[in-house]
Amino acid sequence: MTHTNIPAPLNSFGENKNLFNQKTAVISIVGAGGKTSTLFWLAREFARIGKRVIATTTTQMYLPEENIPVLFCRSPEKLPGAVFTPPAIACFAGWNQELGKVRGFSPAEIDALAKRHLADVLLVEADGAHGFPLKAPALHEPCIAQSSDFVIAVMGGQAINQPIEPQNVHRWPLFSAITGLRQGGKLGIEALKQFINHPHGMFKQAPPQAKRIWLINQCSHIENITGVLPELLASGGLDAIWLGAVREFPPITHVLLRDEGAVTDKNL
C-alpha cells in the first residue's frame, strides 16, 4: 500500500479502492486560518497516491500556487469527462480581477458534478475569512454542498487560550454572540465547546451524514492544549481533531479520533 500523509478518517478513501468505485468523495473546507493551503495539500496527497482530484470553491479563493492545471467553465456538471484527465485539476467559474480571486460554483452545481463521478475526490473551499485565524459564519455562510462526505473546519491554533478581540476574529459580533466571549476574553474550553456545538458555529450547515473534522492549524507545539482536546472531542459531534501546520512537513502531527464512543490519541 502506498504511504500517505492523509490522516484518519480521510485516509479511508485513500486506502479503500472500493469506495472510489462507488462515488466521488466530497470534502468541504470551512473556517479560517489555512483553508486554501489545506485544500491544495490534500489535492497533492490524493494525486500522489493515484487518485483523480478536482479542486474548486463555492465562494471565492486565490488561484493555486501549486503546479495544478486550471480550468474555467460556466457549468462543470455539463463538461465532457475528458477535460478532467489530469491527476489533479482546479475548476472555477470565473475571475474577479478586482480581488485577484477566482469565483466558484453553487453547492447545487457541486452536488451535480459529484454525481457524475469524474474524479475520486472533489475538494471544495466553502467559506471565506479575509485572512483571519478565526471566524464566525454570517447568515449566508458557509456554502456547503449537501453531498459532502467530510467537512473540515480550520482554525488558527495561535488563537486558542489567547485573548480574543475584533482584530483577530472575522465577524466578531457573531462570534461573541455564539461563544459568550467579550473583547479580551480568552478562547478556552467552554468557549470552544460553544463554538463547536452551536448550530451557527464551527460546523454550521454541515450535512448530517458528513464526518466532522476540526483542524487546528499552525499549531506544531501542542503541549498547552492537548489536555482539553479529548473532552472537546467527546462532548461534541466531532469525528476527529487534527493538529499541525499544513505548510510544513508532516502537515499533521497529531490526530485524535472518536470511534464508537472512545477517543483514540495518535502521534503521527
Short mmCIF file of C-alpha atoms in Angstrom, two decimals:
data_model
loop_
_atom_site.label_atom_id
_atom_site.label_comp_id
_atom_site.label_asym_id
_atom_site.label_seq_id
_atom_site.Cartn_x
_atom_site.Cartn_y
_atom_site.Cartn_z
CA MET A 1 0.00 0.00 0.00
CA THR A 2 1.32 3.47 -0.88
CA HIS A 3 2.26 5.51 2.16
CA THR A 4 0.11 8.58 2.57
CA ASN A 5 0.22 11.64 4.79
CA ILE A 6 -3.58 11.85 4.74
CA PRO A 7 -4.79 11.40 8.34
CA ALA A 8 -7.75 9.36 9.56
CA PRO A 9 -10.64 9.34 8.93
CA LEU A 10 -9.92 10.76 5.47
CA ASN A 11 -7.41 8.05 4.72
CA SER A 12 -10.28 5.56 4.46
CA PHE A 13 -10.90 6.96 0.99
CA GLY A 14 -7.22 6.93 0.15
CA GLU A 15 -6.73 3.29 1.14
CA ASN A 16 -10.03 1.64 0.14
CA LYS A 17 -10.24 1.35 -3.64
CA ASN A 18 -13.80 0.04 -3.49
CA LEU A 19 -15.07 3.34 -2.09
CA PHE A 20 -13.83 5.15 -5.20
CA ASN A 21 -15.66 2.71 -7.43
CA GLN A 22 -18.91 3.70 -5.72
CA LYS A 23 -18.81 7.51 -5.62
CA THR A 24 -16.79 10.70 -5.60
CA ALA A 25 -15.69 11.70 -2.10
CA VAL A 26 -16.74 15.31 -1.49
CA ILE A 27 -14.64 17.18 1.07
CA SER A 28 -15.74 20.70 2.06
CA ILE A 29 -13.35 23.01 3.92
CA VAL A 30 -14.66 25.86 6.09
CA GLY A 31 -13.41 28.19 8.81
CA ALA A 32 -10.29 30.36 8.86
CA GLY A 33 -6.53 30.20 9.17
CA GLY A 34 -5.44 27.99 6.27
CA LYS A 35 -8.33 26.67 4.15
CA THR A 36 -6.65 27.14 0.77
CA SER A 37 -3.36 25.64 1.98
CA THR A 38 -5.31 22.69 3.40
CA LEU A 39 -7.18 22.18 0.13
CA PHE A 40 -4.04 22.03 -2.02
CA TRP A 41 -2.11 19.91 0.49
CA LEU A 42 -4.89 17.32 0.28
CA ALA A 43 -5.05 17.66 -3.51
CA ARG A 44 -1.32 16.88 -3.75
CA GLU A 45 -1.57 13.93 -1.38
CA PHE A 46 -4.56 12.30 -3.08
CA ALA A 47 -2.99 12.80 -6.53
CA ARG A 48 0.30 11.35 -5.28
CA ILE A 49 -1.39 8.07 -4.38
CA GLY A 50 -3.08 7.87 -7.76
CA LYS A 51 -6.49 9.43 -7.11
CA ARG A 52 -8.20 11.75 -9.56
CA VAL A 53 -8.80 15.13 -7.91
CA ILE A 54 -10.93 18.18 -8.73
CA ALA A 55 -10.36 21.30 -6.59
CA THR A 56 -12.87 24.16 -6.57
CA THR A 57 -14.81 26.55 -4.35
CA THR A 58 -18.36 27.64 -3.61
CA THR A 59 -17.16 31.18 -2.77
CA GLN A 60 -14.01 32.98 -3.95
CA MET A 61 -10.40 32.00 -3.39
CA TYR A 62 -6.88 32.73 -4.58
CA LEU A 63 -5.51 30.78 -7.51
CA PRO A 64 -3.41 27.79 -6.53
CA GLU A 65 0.33 28.32 -6.25
CA GLU A 66 0.77 24.62 -6.97
CA ASN A 67 1.53 23.15 -10.38
CA ILE A 68 -2.11 22.24 -10.98
CA PRO A 69 -3.91 22.94 -14.28
CA VAL A 70 -6.73 25.49 -14.00
CA LEU A 71 -9.98 25.22 -15.96
CA PHE A 72 -12.66 27.93 -16.23
CA CYS A 73 -16.17 26.99 -17.25
CA ARG A 74 -19.79 28.02 -16.79
CA SER A 75 -21.28 24.70 -15.69
CA PRO A 76 -18.85 21.95 -14.63
CA GLU A 77 -21.59 19.33 -14.49
CA LYS A 78 -22.03 19.73 -18.28
CA LEU A 79 -18.39 19.45 -19.31
CA PRO A 80 -17.19 16.34 -21.14
CA GLY A 81 -15.39 13.99 -18.82
CA ALA A 82 -12.25 14.11 -20.99
CA VAL A 83 -11.33 17.57 -19.68
CA PHE A 84 -10.79 16.14 -16.20
CA THR A 85 -7.99 13.78 -17.28
CA PRO A 86 -5.05 15.24 -15.24
CA PRO A 87 -4.39 13.62 -11.84
CA ALA A 88 -5.44 16.94 -10.28
CA ILE A 89 -7.22 19.90 -11.82
CA ALA A 90 -8.68 23.12 -10.39
CA CYS A 91 -12.02 24.20 -11.86
CA PHE A 92 -13.67 27.61 -11.42
CA ALA A 93 -16.49 29.72 -12.86
CA GLY A 94 -14.61 32.97 -13.40
CA TRP A 95 -12.04 35.53 -12.33
CA ASN A 96 -12.58 38.55 -10.07
CA GLN A 97 -9.85 40.90 -11.24
CA GLU A 98 -10.52 43.49 -8.53
CA LEU A 99 -9.96 40.96 -5.72
CA GLY A 100 -7.45 38.80 -7.57
CA LYS A 101 -9.55 35.74 -6.80
CA VAL A 102 -11.40 33.04 -8.71
CA ARG A 103 -15.15 32.52 -8.41
CA GLY A 104 -16.59 29.09 -7.82
CA PHE A 105 -19.88 27.27 -8.20
CA SER A 106 -23.07 26.90 -6.20
CA PRO A 107 -23.47 23.97 -3.78
CA ALA A 108 -26.09 22.52 -6.14
CA GLU A 109 -23.58 22.58 -9.02
CA ILE A 110 -21.04 20.82 -6.81
CA ASP A 111 -23.63 18.14 -6.00
CA ALA A 112 -24.37 17.68 -9.70
CA LEU A 113 -20.65 17.43 -10.52
CA ALA A 114 -20.10 14.84 -7.78
CA LYS A 115 -22.88 12.66 -9.19
CA ARG A 116 -21.01 12.34 -12.49
CA HIS A 117 -18.11 10.58 -10.74
CA LEU A 118 -15.47 12.20 -12.94
CA ALA A 119 -12.98 12.22 -10.06
CA ASP A 120 -12.23 10.20 -6.97
CA VAL A 121 -12.06 13.28 -4.74
CA LEU A 122 -13.79 16.65 -5.03
CA LEU A 123 -12.17 19.24 -2.73
CA VAL A 124 -14.24 22.37 -2.09
CA GLU A 125 -13.30 25.56 -0.26
CA ALA A 126 -16.71 26.53 1.11
CA ASP A 127 -16.02 29.61 3.24
CA GLY A 128 -14.12 32.91 3.33
CA ALA A 129 -12.27 34.55 6.21
CA HIS A 130 -10.28 37.54 4.86
CA GLY A 131 -7.03 36.26 6.33
CA PHE A 132 -8.18 35.99 9.96
CA PRO A 133 -7.24 32.95 12.08
CA LEU A 134 -10.78 32.61 13.41
CA LYS A 135 -14.28 33.43 12.18
CA ALA A 136 -17.98 33.02 12.78
CA PRO A 137 -20.16 32.38 9.73
CA ALA A 138 -22.55 35.05 8.52
CA LEU A 139 -26.16 34.34 7.56
CA HIS A 140 -25.20 33.31 4.01
CA GLU A 141 -22.18 31.26 5.10
CA PRO A 142 -20.78 28.70 4.67
CA CYS A 143 -21.80 27.38 1.26
CA ILE A 144 -21.57 23.61 1.78
CA ALA A 145 -22.65 21.05 -0.81
CA GLN A 146 -25.19 18.58 0.58
CA SER A 147 -23.22 15.71 -0.94
CA SER A 148 -20.24 16.42 1.36
CA ASP A 149 -18.83 13.29 2.97
CA PHE A 150 -16.44 15.28 5.17
CA VAL A 151 -16.45 18.84 6.49
CA ILE A 152 -13.08 20.11 7.69
CA ALA A 153 -13.30 23.20 9.90
CA VAL A 154 -9.98 25.05 10.04
CA MET A 155 -8.90 27.30 12.92
CA GLY A 156 -5.61 29.08 13.51
CA GLY A 157 -4.15 27.38 16.59
CA GLN A 158 -2.49 30.59 17.75
CA ALA A 159 -5.92 31.83 18.89
CA ILE A 160 -6.51 29.08 21.48
CA ASN A 161 -6.07 30.16 25.11
CA GLN A 162 -5.30 33.69 23.91
CA PRO A 163 -7.23 36.97 24.32
CA ILE A 164 -9.83 37.30 21.57
CA GLU A 165 -10.85 40.62 20.04
CA PRO A 166 -12.15 42.06 16.75
CA GLN A 167 -8.60 42.32 15.39
CA ASN A 168 -8.15 38.54 15.27
CA VAL A 169 -11.71 37.31 14.64
CA HIS A 170 -13.66 37.72 11.41
CA ARG A 171 -17.28 38.69 12.12
CA TRP A 172 -16.53 39.43 15.75
CA PRO A 173 -20.12 40.35 16.82
CA LEU A 174 -21.40 36.96 15.65
CA PHE A 175 -18.51 35.10 17.27
CA SER A 176 -19.07 36.93 20.56
CA ALA A 177 -22.79 36.11 20.49
CA ILE A 178 -22.12 32.40 19.84
CA THR A 179 -19.36 31.89 22.42
CA GLY A 180 -20.34 34.43 25.06
CA LEU A 181 -16.83 35.90 24.97
CA ARG A 182 -16.29 39.60 25.42
CA GLN A 183 -13.40 41.55 23.96
CA GLY A 184 -10.15 40.48 25.62
CA GLY A 185 -11.57 37.20 26.94
CA LYS A 186 -9.52 34.04 26.44
CA LEU A 187 -10.62 31.36 24.00
CA GLY A 188 -10.74 28.48 26.47
CA ILE A 189 -12.52 25.15 26.62
CA GLU A 190 -16.02 26.45 27.42
CA ALA A 191 -16.00 28.96 24.57
CA LEU A 192 -14.63 26.31 22.20
CA LYS A 193 -17.41 23.90 23.22
CA GLN A 194 -19.97 26.56 22.43
CA PHE A 195 -18.39 27.34 19.08
CA ILE A 196 -18.07 23.67 18.06
CA ASN A 197 -21.59 22.65 19.09
CA HIS A 198 -23.62 25.77 18.32
CA PRO A 199 -25.88 25.39 15.24
CA HIS A 200 -24.49 28.67 13.88
CA GLY A 201 -20.91 27.93 14.92
CA MET A 202 -17.97 25.98 13.54
CA PHE A 203 -19.97 23.36 11.61
CA LYS A 204 -22.94 25.45 10.59
CA GLN A 205 -24.84 23.85 7.67
CA ALA A 206 -22.71 20.69 7.69
CA PRO A 207 -24.86 17.89 6.22
CA PRO A 208 -25.93 15.30 8.80
CA GLN A 209 -24.08 12.44 7.06
CA ALA A 210 -20.76 14.31 6.85
CA LYS A 211 -17.93 13.40 9.20
CA ARG A 212 -16.72 16.47 11.10
CA ILE A 213 -13.00 17.18 11.38
CA TRP A 214 -11.58 20.10 13.35
CA LEU A 215 -8.17 21.14 12.00
CA ILE A 216 -6.13 23.26 14.41
CA ASN A 217 -3.59 24.76 12.01
CA GLN A 218 -0.26 26.48 12.70
CA CYS A 219 -0.06 24.53 15.90
CA SER A 220 3.09 22.40 15.86
CA HIS A 221 3.61 22.77 19.62
CA ILE A 222 0.56 21.19 21.22
CA GLU A 223 1.60 20.68 24.83
CA ASN A 224 -0.51 23.53 26.15
CA ILE A 225 -3.80 22.39 24.63
CA THR A 226 -3.78 18.60 24.25
CA GLY A 227 -5.18 18.11 27.74
CA VAL A 228 -8.55 19.61 26.82
CA LEU A 229 -8.90 18.12 23.34
CA PRO A 230 -10.28 14.68 24.34
CA GLU A 231 -13.04 16.42 26.29
CA LEU A 232 -13.89 18.62 23.31
CA LEU A 233 -13.90 15.59 21.01
CA ALA A 234 -16.15 13.57 23.32
CA SER A 235 -18.57 16.39 24.13
CA GLY A 236 -19.41 17.42 20.59
CA GLY A 237 -20.28 15.90 17.28
CA LEU A 238 -16.67 15.79 16.14
CA ASP A 239 -15.27 12.70 14.49
CA ALA A 240 -11.63 13.81 14.59
CA ILE A 241 -9.28 16.59 15.65
CA TRP A 242 -6.11 17.25 13.64
CA LEU A 243 -3.21 19.36 14.84
CA GLY A 244 -0.32 20.57 12.74
CA ALA A 245 0.80 23.15 10.21
CA VAL A 246 -0.32 22.34 6.68
CA ARG A 247 2.51 24.29 5.04
CA GLU A 248 5.10 22.23 6.90
CA PHE A 249 6.10 18.57 6.85
CA PRO A 250 4.49 16.50 8.09
CA PRO A 251 1.37 18.67 7.72
CA ILE A 252 -0.47 16.89 10.56
CA THR A 253 1.48 15.83 13.63
CA HIS A 254 -1.28 14.74 15.99
CA VAL A 255 -4.69 13.10 15.46
CA LEU A 256 -7.49 12.38 17.92
CA LEU A 257 -10.33 10.13 16.75
CA ARG A 258 -13.76 9.41 18.17
CA ASP A 259 -14.74 5.85 17.32
CA GLU A 260 -17.80 4.17 18.85
CA GLY A 261 -17.68 6.41 21.90
CA ALA A 262 -13.94 6.02 22.55
CA VAL A 263 -11.29 8.65 21.99
CA THR A 264 -8.07 7.49 20.34
CA ASP A 265 -4.99 9.70 20.58
CA LYS A 266 -2.38 9.18 17.87
CA ASN A 267 1.02 10.77 17.36
CA LEU A 268 1.98 10.77 13.70
#
